[in-house]
Amino acid sequence: MGTINASRREVIGLVGAAAVGLAWTDASGAGGQKSRPKKAVMFGMLPSNRSVEDRFKIARDAGFEGVEAPPITDLAECERMRRAADSAGVRIHSVIYGGWGAPLSSADPEVIQRGLASVEAGLRGAAAMGADGLLLVPGIVNGSTRYVDAYKRTQANVRKLIPAAAKHKVAILIENVWNNFLLSPLEFARYVDEFKSPWVQAYFDCGNVVAFGWPEDWIRTLGPRIRKIHLKDFRGGPGLGSKGDFVGLREGSVNWPEVRRALEEVSFSGYMTPEQGGGDEAYLRDVSARMDKILAGE
């Protein structure tokens, strides 16, 4: 991957970030100042019948400061995306690489190598678009992959990606999804901390834990490990599992005022991106207004 040259200021920053990540005690009460998370939208939620340039302008006009892009490996297209975002005055803050990292829990060396090469390409594309994070679902637990094997294999393989993440200055952000893996906030925190690297942190999805937990509890436990957040709402609760339903923001079981308090306690000020279906300008303005109410603690 080559030698990484860093200034003294960069080195101090990385050491400080690593120290924060290693302290995996409960983070409740650690804040003190009112945080200001930033509003973002997924590129796929913007009207698909408009040009790339227009889609970023629509995001800005709806009140979003950032956009989460899909994984793009063509560097010319990445540059076009970055220029369009810059022109509109918004930032591509993240790439939703998602479950393409599932091969990292495989026992097949060829599958693993393809997975590693794919994620590295995703990191390059993210850097070219100006993003500082790549969302990764590292693996899956199922009838053919034991939990302990998924844990060990994904950690070993994600570690191989840390030099590329450092080179491109794009953090690998592990997300909690319905993959039968990292099923408690304590385990998620431990999983992240064991990398001992500021380049592997957490991307927390509020809606994905509602079927079996409480997002405010996860936020307080994960604390400063959380670099970015996906906003979803889920009508249901512990014990219901898939019997519940994903619904619009502020229409489900998430206690948003408590979530907002938890975010303040851990001083979260990163990007919050709703993960929902797409729509027209009026729909996007409505999503933005719902996010404003969440940020206001309503």
CSV table of C-alpha atoms in Angstrom, one decimal:
chain,number,residue,atom,x,y,z
A,1,MET,CA,0.0,0.0,0.0
A,2,GLY,CA,3.0,2.3,0.3
A,3,THR,CA,4.3,4.4,3.2
A,4,ILE,CA,2.0,7.0,4.6
A,5,ASN,CA,3.5,10.4,5.2
A,6,ALA,CA,1.7,12.5,7.8
A,7,SER,CA,2.3,15.8,9.4
A,8,ARG,CA,2.8,16.2,13.1
A,9,ARG,CA,-0.7,17.6,13.5
A,10,GLU,CA,-2.2,14.6,11.6
A,11,VAL,CA,-0.3,12.2,13.8
A,12,ILE,CA,-1.5,13.8,17.0
A,13,GLY,CA,-5.1,13.8,15.6
A,14,LEU,CA,-4.9,10.1,14.8
A,15,VAL,CA,-3.4,9.2,18.2
A,16,GLY,CA,-6.2,11.2,19.9
A,17,ALA,CA,-8.9,9.5,17.8
A,18,ALA,CA,-7.4,6.1,18.6
A,19,ALA,CA,-7.4,6.9,22.3
A,20,VAL,CA,-11.1,7.8,22.2
A,21,GLY,CA,-11.9,4.5,20.4
A,22,LEU,CA,-10.1,2.4,23.0
A,23,ALA,CA,-12.2,3.8,25.9
A,24,TRP,CA,-15.3,1.6,25.5
A,25,THR,CA,-17.0,2.3,28.7
A,26,ASP,CA,-20.5,3.6,28.7
A,27,ALA,CA,-20.6,7.2,27.3
A,28,SER,CA,-23.7,8.6,29.0
A,29,GLY,CA,-23.1,12.0,30.5
A,30,ALA,CA,-19.9,12.4,28.5
A,31,GLY,CA,-21.1,15.4,26.5
A,32,GLY,CA,-22.1,18.7,28.0
A,33,GLN,CA,-22.3,21.0,25.0
A,34,LYS,CA,-25.2,20.9,22.6
A,35,SER,CA,-24.1,19.1,19.5
A,36,ARG,CA,-25.2,20.0,16.0
A,37,PRO,CA,-25.5,17.0,13.7
A,38,LYS,CA,-25.6,17.7,10.0
A,39,LYS,CA,-28.4,16.7,7.7
A,40,ALA,CA,-27.7,14.6,4.7
A,41,VAL,CA,-29.7,12.6,2.1
A,42,MET,CA,-29.0,9.5,0.1
A,43,PHE,CA,-28.2,10.1,-3.6
A,44,GLY,CA,-30.7,7.3,-4.4
A,45,MET,CA,-33.5,9.3,-2.7
A,46,LEU,CA,-33.1,12.2,-5.2
A,47,PRO,CA,-35.3,12.2,-8.4
A,48,SER,CA,-33.7,9.7,-10.8
A,49,ASN,CA,-35.1,11.5,-13.8
A,50,ARG,CA,-33.0,14.6,-13.2
A,51,SER,CA,-29.3,15.2,-14.1
A,52,VAL,CA,-26.6,14.5,-11.6
A,53,GLU,CA,-26.0,18.2,-11.2
A,54,ASP,CA,-29.7,18.9,-10.7
A,55,ARG,CA,-30.0,16.2,-8.1
A,56,PHE,CA,-27.4,17.8,-5.9
A,57,LYS,CA,-29.1,21.2,-6.2
A,58,ILE,CA,-32.4,19.6,-5.2
A,59,ALA,CA,-30.7,18.2,-2.1
A,60,ARG,CA,-29.4,21.6,-1.2
A,61,ASP,CA,-32.7,23.4,-1.8
A,62,ALA,CA,-34.5,20.8,0.4
A,63,GLY,CA,-32.2,21.8,3.3
A,64,PHE,CA,-29.5,19.0,3.2
A,65,GLU,CA,-25.9,19.8,3.8
A,66,GLY,CA,-24.5,16.4,2.6
A,67,VAL,CA,-25.2,13.5,0.3
A,68,GLU,CA,-24.4,9.8,0.7
A,69,ALA,CA,-23.3,8.3,-2.6
A,70,PRO,CA,-23.5,4.8,-4.0
A,71,PRO,CA,-20.2,2.9,-4.5
A,72,ILE,CA,-18.6,4.2,-7.8
A,73,THR,CA,-15.3,2.8,-9.0
A,74,ASP,CA,-15.0,4.8,-12.2
A,75,LEU,CA,-12.8,7.7,-11.2
A,76,ALA,CA,-14.0,10.0,-14.0
A,77,GLU,CA,-17.6,9.5,-12.7
A,78,CYS,CA,-16.4,10.0,-9.1
A,79,GLU,CA,-14.9,13.4,-10.2
A,80,ARG,CA,-18.1,14.4,-11.9
A,81,MET,CA,-20.1,13.6,-8.8
A,82,ARG,CA,-17.6,15.6,-6.7
A,83,ARG,CA,-17.8,18.6,-9.0
A,84,ALA,CA,-21.6,18.5,-9.1
A,85,ALA,CA,-21.7,18.4,-5.3
A,86,ASP,CA,-19.2,21.2,-4.9
A,87,SER,CA,-21.1,23.3,-7.4
A,88,ALA,CA,-24.3,22.9,-5.5
A,89,GLY,CA,-22.7,23.7,-2.2
A,90,VAL,CA,-23.2,20.2,-0.6
A,91,ARG,CA,-20.7,17.6,0.4
A,92,ILE,CA,-20.5,13.9,-0.5
A,93,HIS,CA,-19.8,12.7,3.0
A,94,SER,CA,-20.0,9.0,2.7
A,95,VAL,CA,-20.4,6.0,0.4
A,96,ILE,CA,-23.0,3.4,1.2
A,97,TYR,CA,-20.9,0.4,0.3
A,98,GLY,CA,-23.2,-1.8,2.4
A,99,GLY,CA,-23.3,-5.6,2.2
A,100,TRP,CA,-20.7,-6.0,-0.5
A,101,GLY,CA,-18.3,-6.7,2.3
A,102,ALA,CA,-20.1,-10.0,3.1
A,103,PRO,CA,-17.3,-12.1,1.4
A,104,LEU,CA,-15.1,-11.0,4.3
A,105,SER,CA,-16.7,-13.6,6.5
A,106,SER,CA,-16.2,-16.3,4.0
A,107,ALA,CA,-13.8,-19.3,4.5
A,108,ASP,CA,-12.9,-19.3,0.8
A,109,PRO,CA,-9.6,-17.5,0.2
A,110,GLU,CA,-10.6,-16.6,-3.4
A,111,VAL,CA,-13.9,-15.1,-2.3
A,112,ILE,CA,-12.0,-13.1,0.4
A,113,GLN,CA,-9.5,-11.7,-2.1
A,114,ARG,CA,-12.3,-10.6,-4.4
A,115,GLY,CA,-14.0,-9.0,-1.4
A,116,LEU,CA,-10.9,-7.2,-0.3
A,117,ALA,CA,-10.2,-5.9,-3.8
A,118,SER,CA,-13.8,-4.7,-4.1
A,119,VAL,CA,-13.7,-2.8,-0.8
A,120,GLU,CA,-10.3,-1.2,-1.7
A,121,ALA,CA,-11.9,0.0,-5.0
A,122,GLY,CA,-14.7,1.4,-2.9
A,123,LEU,CA,-12.3,3.3,-0.7
A,124,ARG,CA,-10.6,4.8,-3.8
A,125,GLY,CA,-13.9,5.9,-5.2
A,126,ALA,CA,-15.0,7.4,-1.9
A,127,ALA,CA,-11.8,9.4,-1.7
A,128,ALA,CA,-12.3,10.7,-5.2
A,129,MET,CA,-15.7,11.9,-4.4
A,130,GLY,CA,-14.5,13.7,-1.3
A,131,ALA,CA,-16.1,11.3,1.2
A,132,ASP,CA,-14.4,10.6,4.6
A,133,GLY,CA,-16.4,7.4,5.3
A,134,LEU,CA,-17.4,4.1,3.7
A,135,LEU,CA,-20.3,2.2,5.2
A,136,LEU,CA,-19.4,-1.5,5.4
A,137,VAL,CA,-21.4,-4.5,6.5
A,138,PRO,CA,-18.5,-6.8,7.1
A,139,GLY,CA,-20.1,-10.2,7.1
A,140,ILE,CA,-23.1,-12.4,7.9
A,141,VAL,CA,-23.9,-15.2,10.3
A,142,ASN,CA,-26.1,-18.0,8.9
A,143,GLY,CA,-26.5,-21.7,8.8
A,144,SER,CA,-23.1,-22.2,7.1
A,145,THR,CA,-21.1,-19.5,9.0
A,146,ARG,CA,-20.8,-19.7,12.7
A,147,TYR,CA,-20.9,-16.5,14.8
A,148,VAL,CA,-17.4,-17.0,16.2
A,149,ASP,CA,-16.0,-17.6,12.7
A,150,ALA,CA,-17.7,-14.4,11.3
A,151,TYR,CA,-16.2,-12.4,14.1
A,152,LYS,CA,-12.7,-13.7,13.7
A,153,ARG,CA,-12.7,-13.7,9.9
A,154,THR,CA,-14.2,-10.2,9.4
A,155,GLN,CA,-11.8,-8.7,11.9
A,156,ALA,CA,-8.8,-10.3,10.3
A,157,ASN,CA,-9.9,-9.2,6.8
A,158,VAL,CA,-10.9,-5.7,7.8
A,159,ARG,CA,-7.5,-5.3,9.4
A,160,LYS,CA,-6.0,-5.9,5.9
A,161,LEU,CA,-8.0,-2.9,4.7
A,162,ILE,CA,-6.8,-0.4,7.3
A,163,PRO,CA,-3.7,0.7,5.3
A,164,ALA,CA,-5.9,1.5,2.3
A,165,ALA,CA,-8.3,3.4,4.5
A,166,ALA,CA,-5.4,5.4,6.0
A,167,LYS,CA,-3.9,6.0,2.5
A,168,HIS,CA,-7.2,7.4,1.1
A,169,LYS,CA,-8.2,9.0,4.4
A,170,VAL,CA,-11.6,7.3,4.3
A,171,ALA,CA,-12.7,5.5,7.5
A,172,ILE,CA,-14.3,2.1,7.3
A,173,LEU,CA,-17.6,2.5,9.2
A,174,ILE,CA,-19.2,-0.8,10.4
A,175,GLU,CA,-23.0,-0.7,10.3
A,176,ASN,CA,-25.5,-2.7,12.4
A,177,VAL,CA,-28.0,-4.5,10.1
A,178,TRP,CA,-30.1,-7.6,10.2
A,179,ASN,CA,-27.2,-9.9,9.4
A,180,ASN,CA,-27.4,-11.8,12.7
A,181,PHE,CA,-24.2,-10.2,13.8
A,182,LEU,CA,-23.1,-7.6,16.4
A,183,LEU,CA,-26.4,-8.0,18.2
A,184,SER,CA,-25.7,-5.9,21.3
A,185,PRO,CA,-24.1,-2.4,21.8
A,186,LEU,CA,-21.5,-3.8,24.1
A,187,GLU,CA,-20.3,-6.3,21.5
A,188,PHE,CA,-20.4,-3.7,18.7
A,189,ALA,CA,-18.2,-1.4,20.9
A,190,ARG,CA,-15.8,-4.2,21.6
A,191,TYR,CA,-15.6,-5.2,18.0
A,192,VAL,CA,-14.7,-1.7,16.9
A,193,ASP,CA,-12.2,-1.2,19.8
A,194,GLU,CA,-10.3,-4.4,19.0
A,195,PHE,CA,-9.1,-2.8,15.8
A,196,LYS,CA,-7.3,-0.2,17.8
A,197,SER,CA,-7.5,2.1,14.8
A,198,PRO,CA,-9.2,5.5,14.1
A,199,TRP,CA,-9.8,4.2,10.6
A,200,VAL,CA,-12.4,1.6,11.7
A,201,GLN,CA,-15.4,3.1,13.6
A,202,ALA,CA,-19.2,2.7,13.7
A,203,TYR,CA,-22.0,3.8,11.4
A,204,PHE,CA,-25.1,3.5,13.6
A,205,ASP,CA,-28.6,2.8,12.2
A,206,CYS,CA,-31.3,3.9,14.6
A,207,GLY,CA,-34.1,1.8,13.0
A,208,ASN,CA,-32.2,-1.5,12.7
A,209,VAL,CA,-32.1,-2.1,16.5
A,210,VAL,CA,-35.7,-1.3,17.3
A,211,ALA,CA,-36.9,-4.8,16.8
A,212,PHE,CA,-34.7,-6.0,19.8
A,213,GLY,CA,-33.4,-2.9,21.5
A,214,TRP,CA,-33.5,0.8,22.0
A,215,PRO,CA,-31.4,3.2,19.8
A,216,GLU,CA,-30.8,5.7,22.6
A,217,ASP,CA,-29.1,2.9,24.6
A,218,TRP,CA,-26.9,1.9,21.7
A,219,ILE,CA,-25.9,5.6,21.1
A,220,ARG,CA,-24.9,6.1,24.8
A,221,THR,CA,-22.9,2.8,24.7
A,222,LEU,CA,-21.2,3.3,21.4
A,223,GLY,CA,-20.5,7.0,22.1
A,224,PRO,CA,-17.7,8.6,20.2
A,225,ARG,CA,-17.2,5.5,18.0
A,226,ILE,CA,-20.3,6.7,16.0
A,227,ARG,CA,-19.0,8.7,13.1
A,228,LYS,CA,-22.3,8.7,11.1
A,229,ILE,CA,-25.9,7.8,11.6
A,230,HIS,CA,-28.7,6.4,9.4
A,231,LEU,CA,-32.1,7.5,10.4
A,232,LYS,CA,-35.0,5.0,10.0
A,233,ASP,CA,-38.1,4.5,12.0
A,234,PHE,CA,-39.6,1.1,12.9
A,235,ARG,CA,-43.1,0.4,14.2
A,236,GLY,CA,-42.5,-2.5,16.6
A,237,GLY,CA,-40.3,-3.4,19.5
A,238,PRO,CA,-38.3,-6.0,21.3
A,239,GLY,CA,-39.6,-9.5,20.6
A,240,LEU,CA,-41.5,-8.6,17.5
A,241,GLY,CA,-38.5,-9.0,15.1
A,242,SER,CA,-39.6,-8.9,11.4
A,243,LYS,CA,-43.2,-8.7,12.4
A,244,GLY,CA,-42.8,-4.9,12.7
A,245,ASP,CA,-42.6,-2.5,9.8
A,246,PHE,CA,-40.3,0.3,8.7
A,247,VAL,CA,-42.2,3.5,8.5
A,248,GLY,CA,-41.6,7.2,7.9
A,249,LEU,CA,-39.6,9.2,10.3
A,250,ARG,CA,-41.5,10.0,13.5
A,251,GLU,CA,-44.2,7.5,12.6
A,252,GLY,CA,-42.8,4.5,14.4
A,253,SER,CA,-41.6,3.3,17.8
A,254,VAL,CA,-38.3,5.3,18.0
A,255,ASN,CA,-38.3,7.7,21.0
A,256,TRP,CA,-36.8,10.5,19.0
A,257,PRO,CA,-36.6,13.1,21.9
A,258,GLU,CA,-34.6,10.5,23.9
A,259,VAL,CA,-32.4,9.7,20.8
A,260,ARG,CA,-31.7,13.5,20.5
A,261,ARG,CA,-30.7,13.7,24.2
A,262,ALA,CA,-28.4,10.7,23.8
A,263,LEU,CA,-26.8,12.3,20.8
A,264,GLU,CA,-26.2,15.4,22.8
A,265,GLU,CA,-24.7,13.4,25.7
A,266,VAL,CA,-22.1,11.8,23.4
A,267,SER,CA,-21.5,15.1,21.5
A,268,PHE,CA,-22.4,13.7,18.1
A,269,SER,CA,-22.0,16.3,15.4
A,270,GLY,CA,-21.6,14.1,12.3
A,271,TYR,CA,-23.9,13.6,9.3
A,272,MET,CA,-27.3,12.0,9.8
A,273,THR,CA,-28.8,10.4,6.7
A,274,PRO,CA,-32.3,9.1,6.3
A,275,GLU,CA,-32.4,5.7,4.6
A,276,GLN,CA,-35.7,5.7,2.8
A,277,GLY,CA,-37.3,5.5,-0.6
A,278,GLY,CA,-36.9,8.3,-3.1
A,279,GLY,CA,-39.4,11.0,-4.2
A,280,ASP,CA,-39.9,14.4,-5.7
A,281,GLU,CA,-38.9,17.8,-4.2
A,282,ALA,CA,-42.0,18.0,-2.0
A,283,TYR,CA,-41.3,14.6,-0.5
A,284,LEU,CA,-37.6,15.6,0.2
A,285,ARG,CA,-38.7,18.8,1.8
A,286,ASP,CA,-41.0,16.8,4.1
A,287,VAL,CA,-38.2,14.4,5.0
A,288,SER,CA,-35.9,17.4,5.8
A,289,ALA,CA,-38.6,19.0,7.9
A,290,ARG,CA,-39.1,15.7,9.9
A,291,MET,CA,-35.3,15.7,10.5
A,292,ASP,CA,-35.5,19.3,11.7
A,293,LYS,CA,-38.1,18.2,14.3
A,294,ILE,CA,-35.9,15.3,15.4
A,295,LEU,CA,-32.9,17.7,15.8
A,296,ALA,CA,-35.2,20.1,17.8
A,297,GLY,CA,-35.9,17.2,20.2
A,298,GLU,CA,-39.6,16.9,19.2
